[in-house]
C-alpha cells in the first residue's frame, strides 16, 4: 500500500525556516510517473497549492510564496522536502504532502495525513 | 483562476439530493477540473476527475457535470457518511487553485 507521511517541527518561531519532509512507503519516487507536491490548508479554508517536484529535480512553485520556498527530492530515500524561509504567523497551517495523478494531470490522488505547523514565538 | 463554490453550507436530510456548484473565473475545460471530499482531521480525498469520472471506490450516487466555467457535483441520495467539505480544483492554468469549499451537513 502506497503511503505518504509528513514529518517536521510543529512549532516554528517567526522569521525562522520551516523544514518538512515527506516519506513515501510502498512505492518509488524513481518511477518518474508523478510529481510530488505540497499543499497547505489554513484553518477553515480551502487547500492552497505550494508547489511540486519531479524526481529529476524539476520544480514548480506557486508564485505567492516568492523566493521563500524551495522543494528538494532524495530519490535514494524516497523522500521529498519543503523549506520555507522567513515564516510568519500567516504560514501557520496544516501542511500536506501529496502525489499528482501523473506528469500531465496535476491533481492529487494520494495524500499524507498532514502535519500542523504553528508559527509563534 | 479563482474558483468560487456555492453554497457555503448545505444542510439536508438523508436520502435527499445535494447539488454543489463550482464557478471558475476563466474557462476550465472539464478534463482539468476535479472534486475532493474532506472529512475533519483527514486529508482531501479524490472524488471525481475530469469533472465527471468517479475515482476508485467512489459510489455511483456521486456524479459530476460541467464545462467552461460552471461545474456541478451532485450527490443523488445523501447518506450520513457524506457529511464533509467538498472542494473543486483546477489544473488548467498554473497556479493550481482550489475552491473555498462547500460543507455538506446531514440533518
PDB file of C-alpha atoms in Angstrom:
ATOM      1  CA  UNK A   1       0.000   0.000   0.000  1.00  0.00           C
ATOM      2  CA  UNK A   2       1.496   3.291  -1.094  1.00  0.00           C
ATOM      3  CA  UNK A   3       1.565   5.896   1.651  1.00  0.00           C
ATOM      4  CA  UNK A   4       2.946   9.345   2.304  1.00  0.00           C
ATOM      5  CA  UNK A   5       3.938  10.623   5.697  1.00  0.00           C
ATOM      6  CA  UNK A   6       4.972  14.136   6.671  1.00  0.00           C
ATOM      7  CA  UNK A   7       7.440  14.914   9.416  1.00  0.00           C
ATOM      8  CA  UNK A   8       8.825  18.083  10.882  1.00  0.00           C
ATOM      9  CA  UNK A   9       8.510  20.520  13.763  1.00  0.00           C
ATOM     10  CA  UNK A  10       5.076  21.514  14.901  1.00  0.00           C
ATOM     11  CA  UNK A  11       6.273  24.885  16.143  1.00  0.00           C
ATOM     12  CA  UNK A  12       8.487  27.365  14.349  1.00  0.00           C
ATOM     13  CA  UNK A  13       9.499  30.821  15.521  1.00  0.00           C
ATOM     14  CA  UNK A  14       8.723  33.857  13.361  1.00  0.00           C
ATOM     15  CA  UNK A  15      11.451  34.744  10.844  1.00  0.00           C
ATOM     16  CA  UNK A  16      12.923  31.248  11.065  1.00  0.00           C
ATOM     17  CA  UNK A  17      12.888  28.483   8.444  1.00  0.00           C
ATOM     18  CA  UNK A  18      10.296  25.736   8.263  1.00  0.00           C
ATOM     19  CA  UNK A  19      11.574  22.388   7.028  1.00  0.00           C
ATOM     20  CA  UNK A  20       9.264  19.466   6.369  1.00  0.00           C
ATOM     21  CA  UNK A  21       9.962  16.059   4.895  1.00  0.00           C
ATOM     22  CA  UNK A  22       7.583  13.660   3.201  1.00  0.00           C
ATOM     23  CA  UNK A  23       8.423   9.959   3.156  1.00  0.00           C
ATOM     24  CA  UNK A  24       6.995   7.627   0.578  1.00  0.00           C
ATOM     25  CA  UNK A  25       6.443   3.995   1.514  1.00  0.00           C
ATOM     26  CA  UNK A  26       5.211   1.136  -0.635  1.00  0.00           C
ATOM     27  CA  UNK A  27       6.320   2.855  -3.815  1.00  0.00           C
ATOM     28  CA  UNK A  28       9.167   4.647  -5.518  1.00  0.00           C
ATOM     29  CA  UNK A  29       9.702   8.276  -6.407  1.00  0.00           C
ATOM     30  CA  UNK A  30      12.051   6.948  -9.101  1.00  0.00           C
ATOM     31  CA  UNK A  31       9.145   5.780 -11.259  1.00  0.00           C
ATOM     32  CA  UNK A  32       9.056   9.258 -12.709  1.00  0.00           C
ATOM     33  CA  UNK A  33       5.335   8.982 -13.314  1.00  0.00           C
ATOM     34  CA  UNK A  34       4.265  11.621 -10.827  1.00  0.00           C
ATOM     35  CA  UNK A  35       5.081  14.959  -9.345  1.00  0.00           C
ATOM     36  CA  UNK A  36       5.466  15.161  -5.584  1.00  0.00           C
ATOM     37  CA  UNK A  37       3.894  18.168  -4.020  1.00  0.00           C
ATOM     38  CA  UNK A  38       2.934  20.190  -1.013  1.00  0.00           C
ATOM     39  CA  UNK A  39      -0.426  21.711  -0.204  1.00  0.00           C
ATOM     40  CA  UNK A  40      -1.288  23.687   2.891  1.00  0.00           C
ATOM     41  CA  UNK A  41      -4.587  24.488   4.479  1.00  0.00           C
ATOM     42  CA  UNK A  42      -5.332  27.282   6.902  1.00  0.00           C
ATOM     43  CA  UNK A  43      -7.947  26.501   9.482  1.00  0.00           C
ATOM     44  CA  UNK A  44     -11.416  26.522   7.943  1.00  0.00           C
ATOM     45  CA  UNK A  45     -10.132  27.417   4.460  1.00  0.00           C
ATOM     46  CA  UNK A  46      -9.663  25.685   1.168  1.00  0.00           C
ATOM     47  CA  UNK A  47      -6.388  23.970   0.327  1.00  0.00           C
ATOM     48  CA  UNK A  48      -3.580  26.075  -1.132  1.00  0.00           C
ATOM     49  CA  UNK A  49      -1.065  24.613  -3.557  1.00  0.00           C
ATOM     50  CA  UNK A  50       2.540  25.335  -2.612  1.00  0.00           C
ATOM     51  CA  UNK A  51       4.467  23.528  -5.325  1.00  0.00           C
ATOM     52  CA  UNK A  52       5.654  20.188  -6.639  1.00  0.00           C
ATOM     53  CA  UNK A  53       8.833  18.491  -7.723  1.00  0.00           C
ATOM     54  CA  UNK A  54       9.727  15.688 -10.110  1.00  0.00           C
ATOM     55  CA  UNK A  55      12.326  13.027  -9.405  1.00  0.00           C
ATOM     56  CA  UNK A  56      14.557  14.814 -11.897  1.00  0.00           C
ATOM     57  CA  UNK A  57      14.530  17.875  -9.649  1.00  0.00           C
ATOM     58  CA  UNK A  58      12.268  19.989 -11.839  1.00  0.00           C
ATOM     59  CA  UNK A  59      10.209  22.232  -9.607  1.00  0.00           C
ATOM     60  CA  UNK A  60       7.053  24.268  -9.995  1.00  0.00           C
ATOM     61  CA  UNK A  61       6.033  26.758  -7.342  1.00  0.00           C
ATOM     62  CA  UNK A  62       3.007  28.818  -6.593  1.00  0.00           C
ATOM     63  CA  UNK A  63       4.177  32.415  -7.082  1.00  0.00           C
ATOM     64  CA  UNK A  64       2.514  33.645  -3.905  1.00  0.00           C
ATOM     65  CA  UNK A  65       5.402  32.322  -1.808  1.00  0.00           C
ATOM     66  CA  UNK A  66       8.005  34.070  -3.951  1.00  0.00           C
ATOM     67  CA  UNK A  67      11.588  33.126  -3.224  1.00  0.00           C
ATOM     68  CA  UNK A  68      10.821  31.798   0.250  1.00  0.00           C
ATOM     69  CA  UNK A  69      10.031  28.270  -0.933  1.00  0.00           C
ATOM     70  CA  UNK A  70      12.381  25.522  -2.006  1.00  0.00           C
ATOM     71  CA  UNK A  71      11.483  21.908  -2.700  1.00  0.00           C
ATOM     72  CA  UNK A  72      14.012  19.129  -2.961  1.00  0.00           C
ATOM     73  CA  UNK A  73      13.921  15.393  -3.550  1.00  0.00           C
ATOM     74  CA  UNK A  74      16.046  12.493  -2.369  1.00  0.00           C
ATOM     75  CA  UNK A  75      15.308   9.591  -4.684  1.00  0.00           C
ATOM     76  CA  UNK A  76      17.506   7.176  -2.735  1.00  0.00           C
ATOM     77  CA  UNK A  77      15.445   7.695   0.395  1.00  0.00           C
ATOM     78  CA  UNK A  78      12.084   8.103  -1.391  1.00  0.00           C
ATOM     79  CA  UNK A  79      11.703  11.431   0.338  1.00  0.00           C
ATOM     80  CA  UNK A  80      10.987  14.950  -0.726  1.00  0.00           C
ATOM     81  CA  UNK A  81      11.215  18.076   1.332  1.00  0.00           C
ATOM     82  CA  UNK A  82       9.930  21.598   1.724  1.00  0.00           C
ATOM     83  CA  UNK A  83      11.887  24.532   3.006  1.00  0.00           C
ATOM     84  CA  UNK A  84      10.094  27.801   3.737  1.00  0.00           C
ATOM     85  CA  UNK A  85      12.151  30.729   4.950  1.00  0.00           C
ATOM     86  CA  UNK A  86      11.227  33.821   6.945  1.00  0.00           C
ATOM     87  CA  UNK A  87       7.997  32.365   8.262  1.00  0.00           C
ATOM     88  CA  UNK A  88       5.266  34.498   9.777  1.00  0.00           C
ATOM     89  CA  UNK A  89       2.005  33.766  11.540  1.00  0.00           C
ATOM     90  CA  UNK A  90       0.389  33.627   8.090  1.00  0.00           C
ATOM     91  CA  UNK A  91       2.306  30.402   7.455  1.00  0.00           C
ATOM     92  CA  UNK A  92       0.505  28.669  10.333  1.00  0.00           C
ATOM     93  CA  UNK A  93      -1.446  25.859   8.658  1.00  0.00           C
ATOM     94  CA  UNK A  94      -1.731  22.133   8.154  1.00  0.00           C
ATOM     95  CA  UNK A  95       0.798  21.058   5.549  1.00  0.00           C
ATOM     96  CA  UNK A  96       0.077  18.049   3.357  1.00  0.00           C
ATOM     97  CA  UNK A  97       2.383  16.257   1.010  1.00  0.00           C
ATOM     98  CA  UNK A  98       0.678  14.710  -1.983  1.00  0.00           C
ATOM     99  CA  UNK A  99       1.264  12.946  -5.277  1.00  0.00           C
ATOM    100  CA  UNK A 100      -0.045  14.128  -8.620  1.00  0.00           C
ATOM    101  CA  UNK A 101      -2.004  11.646 -10.675  1.00  0.00           C
ATOM    102  CA  UNK A 102       0.575  11.858 -13.443  1.00  0.00           C
ATOM    103  CA  UNK A 103       3.059  14.223 -15.009  1.00  0.00           C
ATOM    104  CA  UNK A 104       0.272  15.613 -17.181  1.00  0.00           C
ATOM    105  CA  UNK A 105      -2.647  15.643 -14.790  1.00  0.00           C
ATOM    106  CA  UNK A 106      -1.876  17.871 -11.835  1.00  0.00           C
ATOM    107  CA  UNK A 107      -4.425  16.769  -9.316  1.00  0.00           C
ATOM    108  CA  UNK A 108      -3.627  14.784  -6.216  1.00  0.00           C
ATOM    109  CA  UNK A 109      -4.589  11.151  -5.877  1.00  0.00           C
ATOM    110  CA  UNK A 110      -2.509  10.309  -2.807  1.00  0.00           C
ATOM    111  CA  UNK A 111      -2.124  12.449   0.287  1.00  0.00           C
ATOM    112  CA  UNK A 112      -0.287  12.298   3.562  1.00  0.00           C
ATOM    113  CA  UNK A 113      -2.257  12.760   6.750  1.00  0.00           C
ATOM    114  CA  UNK A 114      -0.913  16.270   7.172  1.00  0.00           C
ATOM    115  CA  UNK A 115       1.194  17.939   9.809  1.00  0.00           C
ATOM    116  CA  UNK A 116       0.117  21.002  11.730  1.00  0.00           C
ATOM    117  CA  UNK A 117       2.633  23.816  11.808  1.00  0.00           C
ATOM    118  CA  UNK A 118       2.285  26.775  14.142  1.00  0.00           C
ATOM    119  CA  UNK A 119       4.417  29.872  13.772  1.00  0.00           C
ATOM    120  CA  UNK A 120       4.732  31.544  17.124  1.00  0.00           C
ATOM    121  CA  UNK A 121       7.348  32.913  19.463  1.00  0.00           C
TER     122      UNK A 121
ATOM    123  CA  UNK B   1      -8.105  31.115 -11.951  1.00  0.00           C
ATOM    124  CA  UNK B   2     -10.410  31.757  -8.996  1.00  0.00           C
ATOM    125  CA  UNK B   3     -12.859  29.008  -8.157  1.00  0.00           C
ATOM    126  CA  UNK B   4     -15.977  30.068  -6.283  1.00  0.00           C
ATOM    127  CA  UNK B   5     -18.101  27.394  -4.694  1.00  0.00           C
ATOM    128  CA  UNK B   6     -21.693  27.686  -3.617  1.00  0.00           C
ATOM    129  CA  UNK B   7     -23.421  27.400  -1.342  1.00  0.00           C
ATOM    130  CA  UNK B   8     -21.037  27.668   1.602  1.00  0.00           C
ATOM    131  CA  UNK B   9     -23.106  25.182   3.553  1.00  0.00           C
ATOM    132  CA  UNK B  10     -25.786  22.713   2.565  1.00  0.00           C
ATOM    133  CA  UNK B  11     -27.910  21.132   5.283  1.00  0.00           C
ATOM    134  CA  UNK B  12     -30.018  18.231   4.068  1.00  0.00           C
ATOM    135  CA  UNK B  13     -31.613  15.033   5.306  1.00  0.00           C
ATOM    136  CA  UNK B  14     -30.517  11.504   4.437  1.00  0.00           C
ATOM    137  CA  UNK B  15     -31.899  10.424   1.097  1.00  0.00           C
ATOM    138  CA  UNK B  16     -32.105  13.963  -0.265  1.00  0.00           C
ATOM    139  CA  UNK B  17     -30.206  15.241  -3.271  1.00  0.00           C
ATOM    140  CA  UNK B  18     -27.294  17.654  -2.880  1.00  0.00           C
ATOM    141  CA  UNK B  19     -26.175  19.937  -5.672  1.00  0.00           C
ATOM    142  CA  UNK B  20     -22.859  21.741  -5.268  1.00  0.00           C
ATOM    143  CA  UNK B  21     -21.586  24.397  -7.633  1.00  0.00           C
ATOM    144  CA  UNK B  22     -18.066  25.426  -8.642  1.00  0.00           C
ATOM    145  CA  UNK B  23     -17.696  28.503 -10.823  1.00  0.00           C
ATOM    146  CA  UNK B  24     -14.390  29.417 -12.473  1.00  0.00           C
ATOM    147  CA  UNK B  25     -13.250  32.960 -13.229  1.00  0.00           C
ATOM    148  CA  UNK B  26     -11.885  31.748 -16.578  1.00  0.00           C
ATOM    149  CA  UNK B  27     -12.737  28.807 -18.784  1.00  0.00           C
ATOM    150  CA  UNK B  28     -11.535  25.463 -17.464  1.00  0.00           C
ATOM    151  CA  UNK B  29     -12.164  22.555 -19.780  1.00  0.00           C
ATOM    152  CA  UNK B  30     -13.776  19.682 -17.956  1.00  0.00           C
ATOM    153  CA  UNK B  31     -10.684  17.494 -18.199  1.00  0.00           C
ATOM    154  CA  UNK B  32      -8.876  19.882 -15.849  1.00  0.00           C
ATOM    155  CA  UNK B  33     -11.425  20.095 -13.053  1.00  0.00           C
ATOM    156  CA  UNK B  34     -11.574  17.686 -10.128  1.00  0.00           C
ATOM    157  CA  UNK B  35     -13.513  17.326  -6.899  1.00  0.00           C
ATOM    158  CA  UNK B  36     -12.328  16.263  -3.449  1.00  0.00           C
ATOM    159  CA  UNK B  37     -14.110  15.266  -0.263  1.00  0.00           C
ATOM    160  CA  UNK B  38     -12.575  16.162   3.080  1.00  0.00           C
ATOM    161  CA  UNK B  39     -13.696  14.968   6.473  1.00  0.00           C
ATOM    162  CA  UNK B  40     -12.489  16.514   9.749  1.00  0.00           C
ATOM    163  CA  UNK B  41      -8.903  15.651  10.601  1.00  0.00           C
ATOM    164  CA  UNK B  42      -8.335  13.945   7.257  1.00  0.00           C
ATOM    165  CA  UNK B  43      -6.646  14.961   4.024  1.00  0.00           C
ATOM    166  CA  UNK B  44      -8.749  15.649   0.957  1.00  0.00           C
ATOM    167  CA  UNK B  45      -9.814  12.518  -0.861  1.00  0.00           C
ATOM    168  CA  UNK B  46     -10.083  12.484  -4.633  1.00  0.00           C
ATOM    169  CA  UNK B  47     -13.726  12.119  -5.573  1.00  0.00           C
ATOM    170  CA  UNK B  48     -14.044  12.969  -9.238  1.00  0.00           C
ATOM    171  CA  UNK B  49     -11.547  13.631 -12.016  1.00  0.00           C
ATOM    172  CA  UNK B  50     -12.173  15.236 -15.404  1.00  0.00           C
ATOM    173  CA  UNK B  51     -15.278  16.783 -13.843  1.00  0.00           C
ATOM    174  CA  UNK B  52     -17.301  13.565 -14.117  1.00  0.00           C
ATOM    175  CA  UNK B  53     -15.114  10.464 -13.676  1.00  0.00           C
ATOM    176  CA  UNK B  54     -15.505   8.895 -10.272  1.00  0.00           C
ATOM    177  CA  UNK B  55     -12.298   7.906  -8.542  1.00  0.00           C
ATOM    178  CA  UNK B  56     -11.786   4.340  -7.375  1.00  0.00           C
ATOM    179  CA  UNK B  57     -14.193   3.321  -4.641  1.00  0.00           C
ATOM    180  CA  UNK B  58     -16.495   6.309  -5.013  1.00  0.00           C
ATOM    181  CA  UNK B  59     -20.149   5.213  -5.071  1.00  0.00           C
ATOM    182  CA  UNK B  60     -22.292   5.975  -8.081  1.00  0.00           C
ATOM    183  CA  UNK B  61     -24.556   8.307  -6.125  1.00  0.00           C
ATOM    184  CA  UNK B  62     -21.822  10.879  -6.788  1.00  0.00           C
ATOM    185  CA  UNK B  63     -21.857  12.457 -10.235  1.00  0.00           C
ATOM    186  CA  UNK B  64     -20.292  15.472 -11.876  1.00  0.00           C
ATOM    187  CA  UNK B  65     -21.118  17.689 -14.803  1.00  0.00           C
ATOM    188  CA  UNK B  66     -19.965  20.883 -16.323  1.00  0.00           C
ATOM    189  CA  UNK B  67     -17.792  22.696 -18.767  1.00  0.00           C
ATOM    190  CA  UNK B  68     -16.101  26.042 -19.332  1.00  0.00           C
ATOM    191  CA  UNK B  69     -16.828  27.966 -16.150  1.00  0.00           C
ATOM    192  CA  UNK B  70     -19.695  26.111 -14.477  1.00  0.00           C
ATOM    193  CA  UNK B  71     -19.321  22.759 -12.774  1.00  0.00           C
ATOM    194  CA  UNK B  72     -21.674  20.775 -10.578  1.00  0.00           C
ATOM    195  CA  UNK B  73     -21.201  17.920  -8.160  1.00  0.00           C
ATOM    196  CA  UNK B  74     -24.374  16.031  -7.323  1.00  0.00           C
ATOM    197  CA  UNK B  75     -24.898  13.557  -4.518  1.00  0.00           C
ATOM    198  CA  UNK B  76     -28.057  11.727  -5.514  1.00  0.00           C
ATOM    199  CA  UNK B  77     -29.135  10.189  -2.227  1.00  0.00           C
ATOM    200  CA  UNK B  78     -27.337  11.563   0.779  1.00  0.00           C
ATOM    201  CA  UNK B  79     -26.051   9.159   3.372  1.00  0.00           C
ATOM    202  CA  UNK B  80     -24.699  10.086   6.806  1.00  0.00           C
ATOM    203  CA  UNK B  81     -21.100   9.351   5.724  1.00  0.00           C
ATOM    204  CA  UNK B  82     -21.353  12.035   3.029  1.00  0.00           C
ATOM    205  CA  UNK B  83     -21.068  14.693   5.712  1.00  0.00           C
ATOM    206  CA  UNK B  84     -17.883  16.514   4.680  1.00  0.00           C
ATOM    207  CA  UNK B  85     -16.477  19.558   2.955  1.00  0.00           C
ATOM    208  CA  UNK B  86     -16.222  19.314  -0.822  1.00  0.00           C
ATOM    209  CA  UNK B  87     -13.631  21.186  -2.851  1.00  0.00           C
ATOM    210  CA  UNK B  88     -13.110  21.694  -6.549  1.00  0.00           C
ATOM    211  CA  UNK B  89      -9.645  22.190  -8.011  1.00  0.00           C
ATOM    212  CA  UNK B  90      -8.472  23.264 -11.462  1.00  0.00           C
ATOM    213  CA  UNK B  91      -5.168  22.481 -13.085  1.00  0.00           C
ATOM    214  CA  UNK B  92      -5.703  24.014 -16.498  1.00  0.00           C
ATOM    215  CA  UNK B  93      -3.626  27.027 -15.575  1.00  0.00           C
ATOM    216  CA  UNK B  94      -0.812  27.384 -13.084  1.00  0.00           C
ATOM    217  CA  UNK B  95      -1.010  28.049 -10.222  1.00  0.00           C
ATOM    218  CA  UNK B  96      -3.284  25.186  -9.295  1.00  0.00           C
ATOM    219  CA  UNK B  97      -6.211  26.559  -7.383  1.00  0.00           C
ATOM    220  CA  UNK B  98      -8.916  25.192  -5.132  1.00  0.00           C
ATOM    221  CA  UNK B  99     -12.340  26.499  -4.294  1.00  0.00           C
ATOM    222  CA  UNK B 100     -13.153  27.597  -0.764  1.00  0.00           C
ATOM    223  CA  UNK B 101     -15.363  24.555  -0.214  1.00  0.00           C
ATOM    224  CA  UNK B 102     -18.980  23.617   0.385  1.00  0.00           C
ATOM    225  CA  UNK B 103     -19.820  21.994   3.680  1.00  0.00           C
ATOM    226  CA  UNK B 104     -22.495  19.318   3.456  1.00  0.00           C
ATOM    227  CA  UNK B 105     -24.285  18.689   6.725  1.00  0.00           C
ATOM    228  CA  UNK B 106     -26.620  15.782   7.231  1.00  0.00           C
ATOM    229  CA  UNK B 107     -29.572  16.588   9.468  1.00  0.00           C
TER     230      UNK B 107
END
